[in-house]
PDB file of C-alpha atoms in Angstrom:
ATOM      1  CA  MET R 136      45.056  65.572   3.886  1.00 92.00           C
ATOM      2  CA  TYR R 137      47.456  66.990   6.447  1.00 98.00           C
ATOM      3  CA  SER R 138      50.353  64.854   7.741  1.00 98.00           C
ATOM      4  CA  GLU R 139      53.234  65.148  10.183  1.00 98.00           C
ATOM      5  CA  LYS R 140      55.745  62.622  11.471  1.00 98.00           C
ATOM      6  CA  THR R 141      57.312  62.661  14.943  1.00 98.00           C
ATOM      7  CA  ALA R 142      59.591  59.917  16.328  1.00 96.00           C
ATOM      8  CA  ASP R 143      58.487  57.379  13.680  1.00 97.00           C
ATOM      9  CA  ILE R 144      54.783  58.058  14.325  1.00 98.00           C
ATOM     10  CA  LEU R 145      52.906  59.466  11.322  1.00 98.00           C
ATOM     11  CA  VAL R 146      49.692  61.375  12.026  1.00 98.00           C
ATOM     12  CA  SER R 147      47.419  62.200   9.084  1.00 98.00           C
ATOM     13  CA  VAL R 148      44.190  64.208   9.322  1.00 98.00           C
ATOM     14  CA  LYS R 149      41.385  64.702   6.821  1.00 98.00           C
ATOM     15  CA  PRO R 150      38.712  67.286   7.809  1.00 97.00           C
ATOM     16  CA  ILE R 151      35.261  67.347   6.177  1.00 97.00           C
ATOM     17  CA  TYR R 152      32.636  70.062   6.536  1.00 97.00           C
ATOM     18  CA  LEU R 153      29.273  68.618   7.642  1.00 97.00           C
ATOM     19  CA  GLU R 154      26.674  70.734   5.904  1.00 96.00           C
ATOM     20  CA  GLU R 155      23.748  68.620   7.161  1.00 96.00           C
ATOM     21  CA  GLN R 156      24.722  69.235  10.812  1.00 97.00           C
ATOM     22  CA  SER R 157      25.592  72.909  10.384  1.00 97.00           C
ATOM     23  CA  GLU R 158      23.225  75.844  10.803  1.00 96.00           C
ATOM     24  CA  PRO R 159      24.936  78.927   9.355  1.00 95.00           C
ATOM     25  CA  ASP R 160      21.943  81.158  10.192  1.00 95.00           C
ATOM     26  CA  GLU R 161      22.574  80.297  13.849  1.00 95.00           C
ATOM     27  CA  ASN R 162      26.386  80.562  13.613  1.00 95.00           C
ATOM     28  CA  ARG R 163      26.866  76.804  13.987  1.00 96.00           C
ATOM     29  CA  TYR R 164      29.393  75.152  11.683  1.00 97.00           C
ATOM     30  CA  VAL R 165      30.362  71.501  12.153  1.00 97.00           C
ATOM     31  CA  TRP R 166      33.254  69.419  10.852  1.00 98.00           C
ATOM     32  CA  ALA R 167      34.259  65.800  11.120  1.00 98.00           C
ATOM     33  CA  TYR R 168      37.914  64.887  10.970  1.00 98.00           C
ATOM     34  CA  THR R 169      39.434  61.478  10.451  1.00 98.00           C
ATOM     35  CA  VAL R 170      42.822  60.828  12.033  1.00 98.00           C
ATOM     36  CA  THR R 171      45.153  57.991  11.103  1.00 98.00           C
ATOM     37  CA  ILE R 172      48.037  57.257  13.483  1.00 98.00           C
ATOM     38  CA  SER R 173      50.686  54.962  11.970  1.00 98.00           C
ATOM     39  CA  ASN R 174      53.593  53.389  13.820  1.00 98.00           C
ATOM     40  CA  GLU R 175      56.439  53.440  11.308  1.00 98.00           C
ATOM     41  CA  GLY R 176      59.069  52.599  13.923  1.00 97.00           C
ATOM     42  CA  GLY R 177      60.403  49.382  15.399  1.00 97.00           C
ATOM     43  CA  GLU R 178      58.874  49.633  18.886  1.00 97.00           C
ATOM     44  CA  ARG R 179      55.362  49.114  20.223  1.00 98.00           C
ATOM     45  CA  VAL R 180      53.753  52.344  21.438  1.00 98.00           C
ATOM     46  CA  GLN R 181      50.541  53.304  23.194  1.00 98.00           C
ATOM     47  CA  LEU R 182      48.577  56.548  22.940  1.00 98.00           C
ATOM     48  CA  LEU R 183      47.889  57.823  26.461  1.00 98.00           C
ATOM     49  CA  ASN R 184      46.530  61.369  26.182  1.00 98.00           C
ATOM     50  CA  ARG R 185      45.456  63.999  23.681  1.00 98.00           C
ATOM     51  CA  HIS R 186      45.785  67.771  23.635  1.00 98.00           C
ATOM     52  CA  TRP R 187      43.965  69.914  21.060  1.00 98.00           C
ATOM     53  CA  ARG R 188      44.066  73.679  20.531  1.00 98.00           C
ATOM     54  CA  ILE R 189      41.066  74.827  18.474  1.00 98.00           C
ATOM     55  CA  THR R 190      40.928  78.387  17.124  1.00 97.00           C
ATOM     56  CA  ASP R 191      37.942  79.910  15.334  1.00 96.00           C
ATOM     57  CA  ALA R 192      38.006  82.693  12.727  1.00 94.00           C
ATOM     58  CA  ALA R 193      37.475  85.306  15.451  1.00 95.00           C
ATOM     59  CA  GLY R 194      40.622  84.155  17.248  1.00 96.00           C
ATOM     60  CA  GLN R 195      38.744  82.500  20.113  1.00 96.00           C
ATOM     61  CA  GLN R 196      40.689  79.506  21.401  1.00 97.00           C
ATOM     62  CA  GLN R 197      39.678  76.468  23.345  1.00 96.00           C
ATOM     63  CA  GLU R 198      41.860  73.651  24.586  1.00 97.00           C
ATOM     64  CA  VAL R 199      40.820  70.036  24.946  1.00 96.00           C
ATOM     65  CA  ARG R 200      42.869  67.621  27.039  1.00 97.00           C
ATOM     66  CA  GLY R 201      42.103  64.124  28.138  1.00 97.00           C
ATOM     67  CA  PRO R 202      42.915  60.455  28.113  1.00 98.00           C
ATOM     68  CA  GLY R 203      42.997  58.605  24.803  1.00 97.00           C
ATOM     69  CA  VAL R 204      40.913  59.265  21.720  1.00 97.00           C
ATOM     70  CA  VAL R 205      37.244  58.321  21.228  1.00 95.00           C
ATOM     71  CA  GLY R 206      37.358  56.392  24.506  1.00 95.00           C
ATOM     72  CA  GLU R 207      40.404  54.315  23.536  1.00 97.00           C
ATOM     73  CA  GLN R 208      44.115  54.271  24.312  1.00 98.00           C
ATOM     74  CA  PRO R 209      45.279  52.225  21.339  1.00 98.00           C
ATOM     75  CA  VAL R 210      48.444  50.115  21.325  1.00 98.00           C
ATOM     76  CA  LEU R 211      50.270  50.143  17.986  1.00 98.00           C
ATOM     77  CA  GLU R 212      52.724  47.422  17.094  1.00 98.00           C
ATOM     78  CA  PRO R 213      55.400  48.310  14.509  1.00 98.00           C
ATOM     79  CA  GLY R 214      53.675  48.719  11.149  1.00 98.00           C
ATOM     80  CA  GLN R 215      50.173  49.068  12.628  1.00 98.00           C
ATOM     81  CA  SER R 216      47.782  52.013  12.266  1.00 98.00           C
ATOM     82  CA  PHE R 217      44.776  53.239  14.221  1.00 98.00           C
ATOM     83  CA  GLU R 218      42.061  55.373  12.629  1.00 98.00           C
ATOM     84  CA  TYR R 219      39.226  57.277  14.256  1.00 98.00           C
ATOM     85  CA  THR R 220      36.745  59.996  13.392  1.00 98.00           C
ATOM     86  CA  SER R 221      35.645  62.804  15.683  1.00 97.00           C
ATOM     87  CA  GLY R 222      33.994  66.187  15.264  1.00 96.00           C
ATOM     88  CA  CYS R 223      34.313  69.874  15.993  1.00 96.00           C
ATOM     89  CA  PRO R 224      31.632  72.581  16.070  1.00 97.00           C
ATOM     90  CA  LEU R 225      32.553  76.261  15.707  1.00 97.00           C
ATOM     91  CA  ASN R 226      30.629  79.547  15.883  1.00 96.00           C
ATOM     92  CA  THR R 227      32.483  80.846  12.823  1.00 96.00           C
ATOM     93  CA  PRO R 228      32.640  79.504   9.240  1.00 96.00           C
ATOM     94  CA  SER R 229      36.326  78.628   9.539  1.00 96.00           C
ATOM     95  CA  GLY R 230      39.085  77.908  11.993  1.00 97.00           C
ATOM     96  CA  PHE R 231      41.937  75.528  12.600  1.00 96.00           C
ATOM     97  CA  MET R 232      43.061  72.794  14.944  1.00 98.00           C
ATOM     98  CA  VAL R 233      46.491  71.623  16.081  1.00 98.00           C
ATOM     99  CA  GLY R 234      47.622  69.363  18.869  1.00 98.00           C
ATOM    100  CA  ALA R 235      49.678  66.493  20.231  1.00 98.00           C
ATOM    101  CA  TYR R 236      49.325  62.956  21.498  1.00 98.00           C
ATOM    102  CA  GLU R 237      51.253  61.776  24.531  1.00 98.00           C
ATOM    103  CA  MET R 238      52.604  58.309  23.769  1.00 98.00           C
ATOM    104  CA  THR R 239      54.552  55.722  25.755  1.00 98.00           C
ATOM    105  CA  ARG R 240      56.974  52.993  24.786  1.00 97.00           C
ATOM    106  CA  ASP R 241      57.258  49.559  26.413  1.00 95.00           C
ATOM    107  CA  ASP R 242      60.192  50.797  28.529  1.00 96.00           C
ATOM    108  CA  GLY R 243      57.872  53.420  30.085  1.00 96.00           C
ATOM    109  CA  SER R 244      59.424  56.409  28.344  1.00 97.00           C
ATOM    110  CA  ARG R 245      56.898  58.999  27.203  1.00 98.00           C
ATOM    111  CA  PHE R 246      57.036  61.308  24.220  1.00 98.00           C
ATOM    112  CA  ASP R 247      54.786  63.748  22.393  1.00 98.00           C
ATOM    113  CA  VAL R 248      53.676  63.259  18.801  1.00 98.00           C
ATOM    114  CA  ARG R 249      52.609  66.381  16.921  1.00 98.00           C
ATOM    115  CA  ILE R 250      49.206  66.513  15.236  1.00 98.00           C
ATOM    116  CA  PRO R 251      49.568  68.689  12.123  1.00 98.00           C
ATOM    117  CA  MET R 252      47.737  71.985  12.049  1.00 98.00           C
ATOM    118  CA  PHE R 253      44.735  71.688   9.756  1.00 97.00           C
ATOM    119  CA  SER R 254      42.128  74.160   8.600  1.00 96.00           C
ATOM    120  CA  LEU R 255      38.394  73.912   9.034  1.00 97.00           C
ATOM    121  CA  ASP R 256      36.836  75.628   6.033  1.00 93.00           C
ATOM    122  CA  SER R 257      33.174  75.822   5.104  1.00 92.00           C
ATOM    123  CA  PRO R 258      31.553  77.068   1.895  1.00 86.00           C
ATOM    124  CA  PHE R 259      30.703  80.222   3.864  1.00 80.00           C
ATOM    125  CA  VAL R 260      34.336  81.381   4.189  1.00 69.00           C
ATOM    126  CA  ARG R 261      34.877  84.697   2.433  1.00 65.00           C
ATOM    127  CA  ASN R 262      37.865  84.636   0.146  1.00 56.00           C
ATOM    128  CA  MET R 263      39.715  87.914   0.488  1.00 47.00           C
ATOM    129  CA  VAL R 264      42.371  89.184  -1.869  1.00 45.00           C
ATOM    130  CA  HIS R 265      44.973  91.378  -0.187  1.00 40.00           C
TER     131      HIS R 265
END
């Protein structure tokens, strides 16, 4: 589990390699990741937008931006959490993801919440000793 806290918002991520959806012979590796967003502050907040930077083992990057997560823009009261699961395919047996959520408070102020960098590792990753 990977976790990071920004402005009283805790984001935790747990990636899982999906062997049944992956096809290593065709350079297709798939992961699911479950994200929990917890409001540990005293104000209500709403998630507006997401921004992901996904990097594969070859250094190829792609960026994903858009409104909400899994079709929702959740509102979190103090003490509440929101959890969702999404997925990521890569052409390499490993990579990593990092990102941010744009949030807003009731007064209209906006702020970014960091999503911790997390690794996507499959059983096909070569362990190298330097």
